[in-house]
DNA sequence: CTTGCACCTGACGTCGGCGTCAGGTTTTAG
DNA sequence: CTAAAACCTGACGCCGACGTCAGGTGCAAG
């Protein structure tokens, strides 16, 4: 496959694919004319890269993870890296879930025409003391 | 409180607080000398701002959400915005959970000295066909 | 009063993940 | 064969969330 086809199938821009290659995330061979050639699996690999990016991993972390994804073997250092990233994802998920639930509370509360109980800790604006909202935030 | 104390208590930089003010996220009064004065609740407000940032919201979205957090009232447009952001968070959470589980699979698999089953769809590098991994990804 | 830290306002730098333009080559369709 | 489409390599632009530096002011202590 050539680069345009890969880009279309993976739903990313041609520019992004060249960028991935520059970052060492995606490899290609060249045909006699100098154009990039990709195997079929490249599309799935690009999707994986996209997922990892959208998980907030920087490209250098992805670069360290991907070779392992290829071989299925992990050095102890890589295991540490993976565990650290997994923990980071856990923390971020908790934050996201929390934020989501707060927003969700806001929405349902407001739809119910409920009273004006503030949904997020706002912080006093005019010298008022902070509201002690220790609500039992519904996690999960 | 002055800006340095707020920054220390909220665990952010002084620069960040001034930036938040510039973005309309955090307000302050000024003392006769021109220095910023914050009420006690500002610390909690800054933490909220940080959470929303870490949830991936851009400052203009946060700016639209915070007034609602203050008043507890929501216009229909704001409700739409909140719902959209909530849905975005849902999607991102799904992605994160997926990535996390993949990494977790990798780790436990490797710790078990398991065989070299690739944990992430790698994409063939040398013209090999892509591995059809339709694993029953353990979500949740 | 002076020292010294905290604070002020610009303003420029940075970094990641690309978009985009310029100027040239290769491949494909007719 | 030729035009158009796809591709190539730089290289600069952008945006957001600050870091950082410069040059000046406020404030509390000895």
Short mmCIF file of C-alpha atoms (C1' of nucleotides) in Angstrom, two decimals:
data_model
loop_
_atom_site.label_atom_id
_atom_site.label_comp_id
_atom_site.label_asym_id
_atom_site.label_seq_id
_atom_site.Cartn_x
_atom_site.Cartn_y
_atom_site.Cartn_z
CA UNK A 1 0.00 0.00 0.00
CA UNK A 2 1.04 3.57 -0.53
CA UNK A 3 0.75 6.29 2.02
CA UNK A 4 -2.49 7.83 0.84
CA UNK A 5 -4.35 4.55 1.07
CA UNK A 6 -3.04 3.84 4.55
CA UNK A 7 -4.03 7.34 5.64
CA UNK A 8 -7.52 6.95 4.25
CA UNK A 9 -8.06 3.51 5.77
CA UNK A 10 -6.73 4.55 9.15
CA UNK A 11 -8.53 7.85 9.11
CA UNK A 12 -5.51 10.07 9.59
CA UNK A 13 -3.67 12.55 7.40
CA UNK A 14 -0.74 11.74 5.18
CA UNK A 15 1.21 14.30 7.13
CA UNK A 16 0.53 12.40 10.35
CA UNK A 17 1.94 9.19 8.89
CA UNK A 18 5.16 10.91 7.85
CA UNK A 19 5.32 12.41 11.31
CA UNK A 20 4.90 8.98 12.90
CA UNK A 21 7.72 7.68 10.79
CA UNK A 22 9.90 10.61 11.85
CA UNK A 23 9.11 9.74 15.47
CA UNK A 24 10.09 6.14 14.88
CA UNK A 25 6.59 4.80 15.41
CA UNK A 26 5.87 3.55 11.93
CA UNK A 27 8.27 2.07 9.43
CA UNK A 28 8.08 1.86 5.69
CA UNK A 29 10.08 0.52 2.82
CA UNK A 30 10.65 2.49 -0.34
CA UNK A 31 9.95 1.52 -3.90
CA UNK A 32 12.50 2.32 -6.63
CA UNK A 33 10.92 5.72 -7.08
CA UNK A 34 11.42 6.59 -3.44
CA UNK A 35 7.80 6.32 -2.41
CA UNK A 36 6.77 4.71 0.88
CA UNK A 37 5.37 1.19 0.84
CA UNK A 38 3.34 -0.20 3.71
CA UNK A 39 2.24 -3.74 4.54
CA UNK A 40 -1.43 -4.31 5.22
CA UNK A 41 -0.94 -4.40 8.97
CA UNK A 42 0.20 -0.81 8.95
CA UNK A 43 -3.39 0.36 9.09
CA UNK A 44 -3.99 -1.45 12.35
CA UNK A 45 -0.69 -0.24 13.70
CA UNK A 46 -1.65 3.34 12.95
CA UNK A 47 -4.93 2.82 14.76
CA UNK A 48 -3.00 1.53 17.74
CA UNK A 49 -0.75 4.55 17.64
CA UNK A 50 -3.79 6.77 17.54
CA UNK A 51 -5.30 5.05 20.54
CA UNK A 52 -2.12 5.46 22.52
CA UNK A 53 -1.92 9.10 21.54
CA UNK A 54 -5.51 9.64 22.56
CA UNK A 55 -4.68 7.97 25.85
CA UNK A 56 -2.33 10.86 26.37
CA UNK A 57 0.93 9.05 25.87
CA UNK A 58 3.70 11.14 24.35
CA UNK A 59 5.40 9.75 21.27
CA UNK A 60 8.56 8.74 23.06
CA UNK A 61 6.58 6.52 25.40
CA UNK A 62 4.72 5.03 22.48
CA UNK A 63 8.04 4.46 20.78
CA UNK A 64 9.19 2.46 23.79
CA UNK A 65 6.00 0.46 24.00
CA UNK A 66 5.53 -0.46 20.35
CA UNK A 67 8.59 -2.70 19.90
CA UNK A 68 7.31 -4.73 22.79
CA UNK A 69 3.96 -4.89 21.12
CA UNK A 70 5.75 -6.36 18.13
CA UNK A 71 7.82 -8.99 19.89
CA UNK A 72 5.68 -9.77 22.91
CA UNK A 73 8.84 -9.76 25.00
CA UNK A 74 9.51 -7.28 27.76
CA UNK A 75 12.64 -6.33 29.58
CA UNK A 76 12.32 -5.51 33.27
CA UNK A 77 12.74 -1.80 32.54
CA UNK A 78 9.97 -1.97 30.00
CA UNK A 79 7.78 -3.74 32.51
CA UNK A 80 8.36 -0.89 34.91
CA UNK A 81 7.51 1.64 32.23
CA UNK A 82 4.34 -0.21 31.35
CA UNK A 83 3.26 -0.46 34.96
CA UNK A 84 3.95 3.22 35.50
CA UNK A 85 1.90 4.17 32.46
CA UNK A 86 -0.86 1.86 33.54
CA UNK A 87 -0.96 3.56 36.92
CA UNK A 88 -0.98 6.95 35.26
CA UNK A 89 -3.93 5.85 33.17
CA UNK A 90 -5.67 4.65 36.32
CA UNK A 91 -5.26 8.00 37.97
CA UNK A 92 -6.40 9.85 34.90
CA UNK A 93 -9.41 7.58 34.59
CA UNK A 94 -10.35 8.35 38.15
CA UNK A 95 -10.12 12.05 37.43
CA UNK A 96 -12.15 11.71 34.30
CA UNK A 97 -14.79 9.65 36.00
CA UNK A 98 -14.97 12.18 38.75
CA UNK A 99 -15.32 15.10 36.38
CA UNK A 100 -17.86 13.22 34.33
CA UNK A 101 -19.95 12.43 37.37
CA UNK A 102 -19.85 16.00 38.50
CA UNK A 103 -21.02 17.17 35.12
CA UNK A 104 -23.63 14.48 35.07
CA UNK A 105 -24.87 15.57 38.47
CA UNK A 106 -25.06 19.10 37.19
CA UNK A 107 -27.10 18.04 34.20
CA UNK A 108 -29.63 15.86 35.93
CA UNK A 109 -29.92 18.29 38.78
CA UNK A 110 -30.60 21.17 36.44
CA UNK A 111 -33.02 19.14 34.31
CA UNK A 112 -34.96 18.34 37.44
CA UNK A 113 -35.27 22.08 37.95
CA UNK A 114 -33.63 21.32 41.23
CA UNK A 115 -32.55 24.08 43.56
CA UNK A 116 -29.39 26.02 42.94
CA UNK A 117 -27.04 23.72 44.71
CA UNK A 118 -23.66 24.34 43.09
CA UNK A 119 -22.39 21.21 41.40
CA UNK A 120 -18.74 22.06 41.33
CA UNK A 121 -16.72 23.60 44.10
CA UNK A 122 -16.68 27.10 42.83
CA UNK A 123 -14.52 28.95 45.25
CA UNK A 124 -15.81 32.13 46.73
CA UNK A 125 -15.61 35.06 44.41
CA UNK A 126 -16.36 37.94 46.73
CA UNK A 127 -14.60 37.11 49.93
CA UNK A 128 -17.13 34.51 50.98
CA UNK A 129 -15.84 31.47 52.75
CA UNK A 130 -15.54 28.35 50.68
CA UNK A 131 -18.47 25.97 50.69
CA UNK A 132 -17.49 22.76 52.41
CA UNK A 133 -18.79 20.38 49.81
CA UNK A 134 -17.67 16.95 50.87
CA UNK A 135 -20.37 15.27 48.80
CA UNK A 136 -20.21 11.46 48.52
CA UNK A 137 -19.11 11.68 44.92
CA UNK A 138 -20.56 8.66 43.14
CA UNK A 139 -17.51 7.00 41.74
CA UNK A 140 -17.86 4.08 39.35
CA UNK B 1 -4.47 35.60 50.58
CA UNK B 2 -1.83 36.69 48.14
CA UNK B 3 -0.98 34.87 44.97
CA UNK B 4 2.03 32.97 46.25
CA UNK B 5 0.10 31.38 49.07
CA UNK B 6 -2.74 30.35 46.78
CA UNK B 7 -0.24 28.87 44.36
CA UNK B 8 1.50 26.90 47.10
CA UNK B 9 -1.74 25.61 48.62
CA UNK B 10 -3.20 24.65 45.28
CA UNK B 11 0.04 23.16 44.04
CA UNK B 12 0.36 25.24 40.90
CA UNK B 13 2.70 27.99 39.78
CA UNK B 14 2.13 31.68 40.25
CA UNK B 15 2.34 32.03 36.51
CA UNK B 16 -0.52 29.57 36.10
CA UNK B 17 -2.77 31.62 38.38
CA UNK B 18 -2.11 34.78 36.42
CA UNK B 19 -2.81 32.83 33.26
CA UNK B 20 -6.11 31.57 34.67
CA UNK B 21 -7.08 35.13 35.44
CA UNK B 22 -6.18 36.18 31.92
CA UNK B 23 -8.42 33.39 30.63
CA UNK B 24 -11.28 34.57 32.82
CA UNK B 25 -11.25 31.48 35.01
CA UNK B 26 -10.14 33.03 38.27
CA UNK B 27 -10.88 36.49 39.61
CA UNK B 28 -9.03 38.58 42.13
CA UNK B 29 -9.31 41.92 43.80
CA UNK B 30 -6.35 44.23 44.18
CA UNK B 31 -4.99 45.82 47.31
CA UNK B 32 -3.91 49.49 47.23
CA UNK B 33 -0.46 48.43 46.09
CA UNK B 34 -1.89 46.65 43.08
CA UNK B 35 -1.27 43.14 44.34
CA UNK B 36 -3.82 40.40 43.86
CA UNK B 37 -6.00 39.35 46.78
CA UNK B 38 -7.80 36.03 46.88
CA UNK B 39 -10.53 34.71 49.15
CA UNK B 40 -9.96 31.37 50.85
CA UNK B 41 -12.16 29.52 48.37
CA UNK B 42 -9.82 30.38 45.55
CA UNK B 43 -7.64 27.39 46.42
CA UNK B 44 -10.50 24.99 45.89
CA UNK B 45 -11.50 26.80 42.72
CA UNK B 46 -8.01 26.41 41.36
CA UNK B 47 -8.09 22.71 42.14
CA UNK B 48 -11.36 22.47 40.23
CA UNK B 49 -9.83 24.28 37.30
CA UNK B 50 -6.90 21.89 37.39
CA UNK B 51 -9.19 18.88 37.38
CA UNK B 52 -11.10 20.20 34.41
CA UNK B 53 -7.86 20.91 32.58
CA UNK B 54 -6.60 17.44 33.34
CA UNK B 55 -9.85 16.10 31.99
CA UNK B 56 -8.80 17.60 28.70
CA UNK B 57 -11.16 20.54 28.63
CA UNK B 58 -9.82 23.65 26.91
CA UNK B 59 -9.98 26.88 28.86
CA UNK B 60 -12.87 28.32 26.90
CA UNK B 61 -15.03 25.34 27.82
CA UNK B 62 -13.98 25.66 31.44
CA UNK B 63 -14.82 29.34 31.25
CA UNK B 64 -18.32 28.44 30.12
CA UNK B 65 -18.75 25.80 32.80
CA UNK B 66 -17.47 27.68 35.83
CA UNK B 67 -20.13 30.39 36.05
CA UNK B 68 -22.68 27.63 36.14
CA UNK B 69 -20.70 26.00 38.90
CA UNK B 70 -21.02 29.25 40.80
CA UNK B 71 -24.73 29.82 40.34
CA UNK B 72 -26.05 26.30 39.95
CA UNK B 73 -28.25 27.50 37.12
CA UNK B 74 -27.92 26.28 33.58
CA UNK B 75 -29.29 27.58 30.32
CA UNK B 76 -30.36 25.02 27.72
CA UNK B 77 -27.27 25.76 25.65
CA UNK B 78 -25.09 25.16 28.66
CA UNK B 79 -26.91 21.89 29.27
CA UNK B 80 -26.10 20.85 25.74
CA UNK B 81 -22.49 21.79 26.23
CA UNK B 82 -22.27 19.86 29.45
CA UNK B 83 -23.87 16.80 27.92
CA UNK B 84 -21.51 16.96 24.96
CA UNK B 85 -18.50 17.19 27.21
CA UNK B 86 -19.78 14.37 29.34
CA UNK B 87 -20.13 12.20 26.26
CA UNK B 88 -16.65 13.13 25.17
CA UNK B 89 -15.37 12.10 28.58
CA UNK B 90 -17.22 8.82 28.27
CA UNK B 91 -15.55 8.08 24.98
CA UNK B 92 -12.16 9.02 26.27
CA UNK B 93 -12.68 6.88 29.35
CA UNK B 94 -13.49 3.94 27.15
CA UNK B 95 -10.30 4.48 25.19
CA UNK B 96 -8.27 4.82 28.35
CA UNK B 97 -9.76 1.74 29.89
CA UNK B 98 -9.03 -0.16 26.73
CA UNK B 99 -5.44 1.00 26.60
CA UNK B 100 -4.98 0.32 30.26
CA UNK B 101 -6.32 -3.21 29.96
CA UNK B 102 -4.06 -3.89 27.03
CA UNK B 103 -1.06 -2.71 28.97
CA UNK B 104 -2.19 -4.69 31.95
CA UNK B 105 -2.52 -7.80 29.82
CA UNK B 106 0.98 -7.20 28.54
CA UNK B 107 2.35 -6.92 32.03
CA UNK B 108 0.73 -9.95 33.58
CA UNK B 109 1.39 -11.98 30.48
CA UNK B 110 5.06 -11.09 30.52
CA UNK B 111 5.36 -11.63 34.26
CA UNK B 112 3.94 -15.08 33.81
CA UNK B 113 6.79 -15.74 31.37
CA UNK B 114 3.99 -16.46 28.99
CA UNK B 115 4.65 -17.08 25.34
CA UNK B 116 5.28 -14.27 22.92
CA UNK B 117 1.71 -13.48 22.13
CA UNK B 118 1.72 -9.87 21.04
CA UNK B 119 -0.42 -7.79 23.35
CA UNK B 120 -1.05 -4.89 21.04
CA UNK B 121 -1.96 -5.06 17.40
CA UNK B 122 1.43 -4.31 16.05
CA UNK B 123 0.93 -4.14 12.35
CA UNK B 124 3.23 -6.24 10.25
CA UNK B 125 6.58 -4.69 9.72
CA UNK B 126 8.01 -6.89 7.00
CA UNK B 127 5.16 -7.49 4.70
CA UNK B 128 3.50 -10.04 6.94
CA UNK B 129 -0.25 -10.08 7.06
CA UNK B 130 -1.83 -8.49 10.08
CA UNK B 131 -2.65 -10.74 12.99
CA UNK B 132 -6.39 -10.97 13.38
CA UNK B 133 -6.54 -10.30 17.08
CA UNK B 134 -10.19 -9.99 17.93
CA UNK B 135 -9.54 -10.80 21.56
CA UNK B 136 -12.45 -10.46 23.98
CA UNK B 137 -10.93 -7.37 25.51
CA UNK B 138 -11.82 -7.37 29.20
CA UNK B 139 -13.58 -4.06 29.58
CA UNK B 140 -14.40 -2.76 33.02
"C1'" DC C 1 16.58 53.29 55.80
"C1'" DT C 2 17.90 49.52 53.47
"C1'" DT C 3 17.78 44.91 52.42
"C1'" DG C 4 15.42 41.36 50.37
"C1'" DC C 5 11.62 38.74 49.07
"C1'" DA C 6 7.13 38.72 46.94
"C1'" DC C 7 4.81 40.79 43.54
"C1'" DC C 8 3.77 43.45 39.14
"C1'" DT C 9 3.46 43.84 33.74
"C1'" DG C 10 4.95 42.79 29.28
"C1'" DA C 11 7.04 39.85 26.09
"C1'" DC C 12 9.37 36.13 24.17
"C1'" DG C 13 10.42 30.84 24.37
"C1'" DT C 14 8.89 25.99 24.38
"C1'" DC C 15 6.88 21.64 23.13
"C1'" DG C 16 3.94 18.33 20.81
"C1'" DG C 17 1.16 17.03 16.94
"C1'" DC C 18 0.41 18.03 13.29
"C1'" DG C 19 -1.41 21.85 8.97
"C1'" DT C 20 0.25 24.01 5.13
"C1'" DC C 21 2.91 25.97 1.55
"C1'" DA C 22 6.81 25.66 -1.89
"C1'" DG C 23 9.07 23.46 -5.38
"C1'" DG C 24 10.26 19.21 -7.44
"C1'" DT C 25 9.54 13.87 -8.82
"C1'" DT C 26 6.85 9.62 -9.69
"C1'" DT C 27 2.92 7.17 -10.89
"C1'" DT C 28 -1.41 6.59 -13.17
"C1'" DA C 29 -5.31 7.51 -16.40
"C1'" DG C 30 -6.70 8.55 -20.88
"C1'" DC D 1 2.70 10.99 -24.66
"C1'" DT D 2 0.74 14.11 -21.63
"C1'" DA D 3 -1.93 15.85 -17.97
"C1'" DA D 4 -3.29 15.11 -13.52
"C1'" DA D 5 -2.96 13.04 -9.26
"C1'" DA D 6 -0.18 11.28 -5.77
"C1'" DC D 7 4.04 11.49 -3.71
"C1'" DC D 8 8.60 13.51 -2.03
"C1'" DT D 9 11.60 16.72 1.18
"C1'" DG D 10 12.25 20.72 3.74
"C1'" DA D 11 10.64 24.43 6.33
"C1'" DC D 12 7.65 27.54 8.53
"C1'" DG D 13 3.01 28.22 11.16
"C1'" DC D 14 -0.16 27.29 14.89
"C1'" DC D 15 -2.28 26.59 19.37
"C1'" DG D 16 -2.57 25.93 24.29
"C1'" DA D 17 -0.64 26.06 28.88
"C1'" DC D 18 2.36 27.66 30.75
"C1'" DG D 19 8.18 28.76 31.82
"C1'" DT D 20 11.23 32.34 31.98
"C1'" DC D 21 13.57 36.61 31.68
"C1'" DA D 22 13.74 41.75 32.12
"C1'" DG D 23 12.98 45.71 34.51
"C1'" DG D 24 10.30 47.95 37.94
"C1'" DT D 25 7.21 48.20 42.57
"C1'" DG D 26 5.17 46.77 47.36
"C1'" DC D 27 5.93 45.29 51.87
"C1'" DA D 28 7.72 43.51 56.31
"C1'" DA D 29 12.00 43.07 59.28
"C1'" DG D 30 16.05 44.51 61.49
#
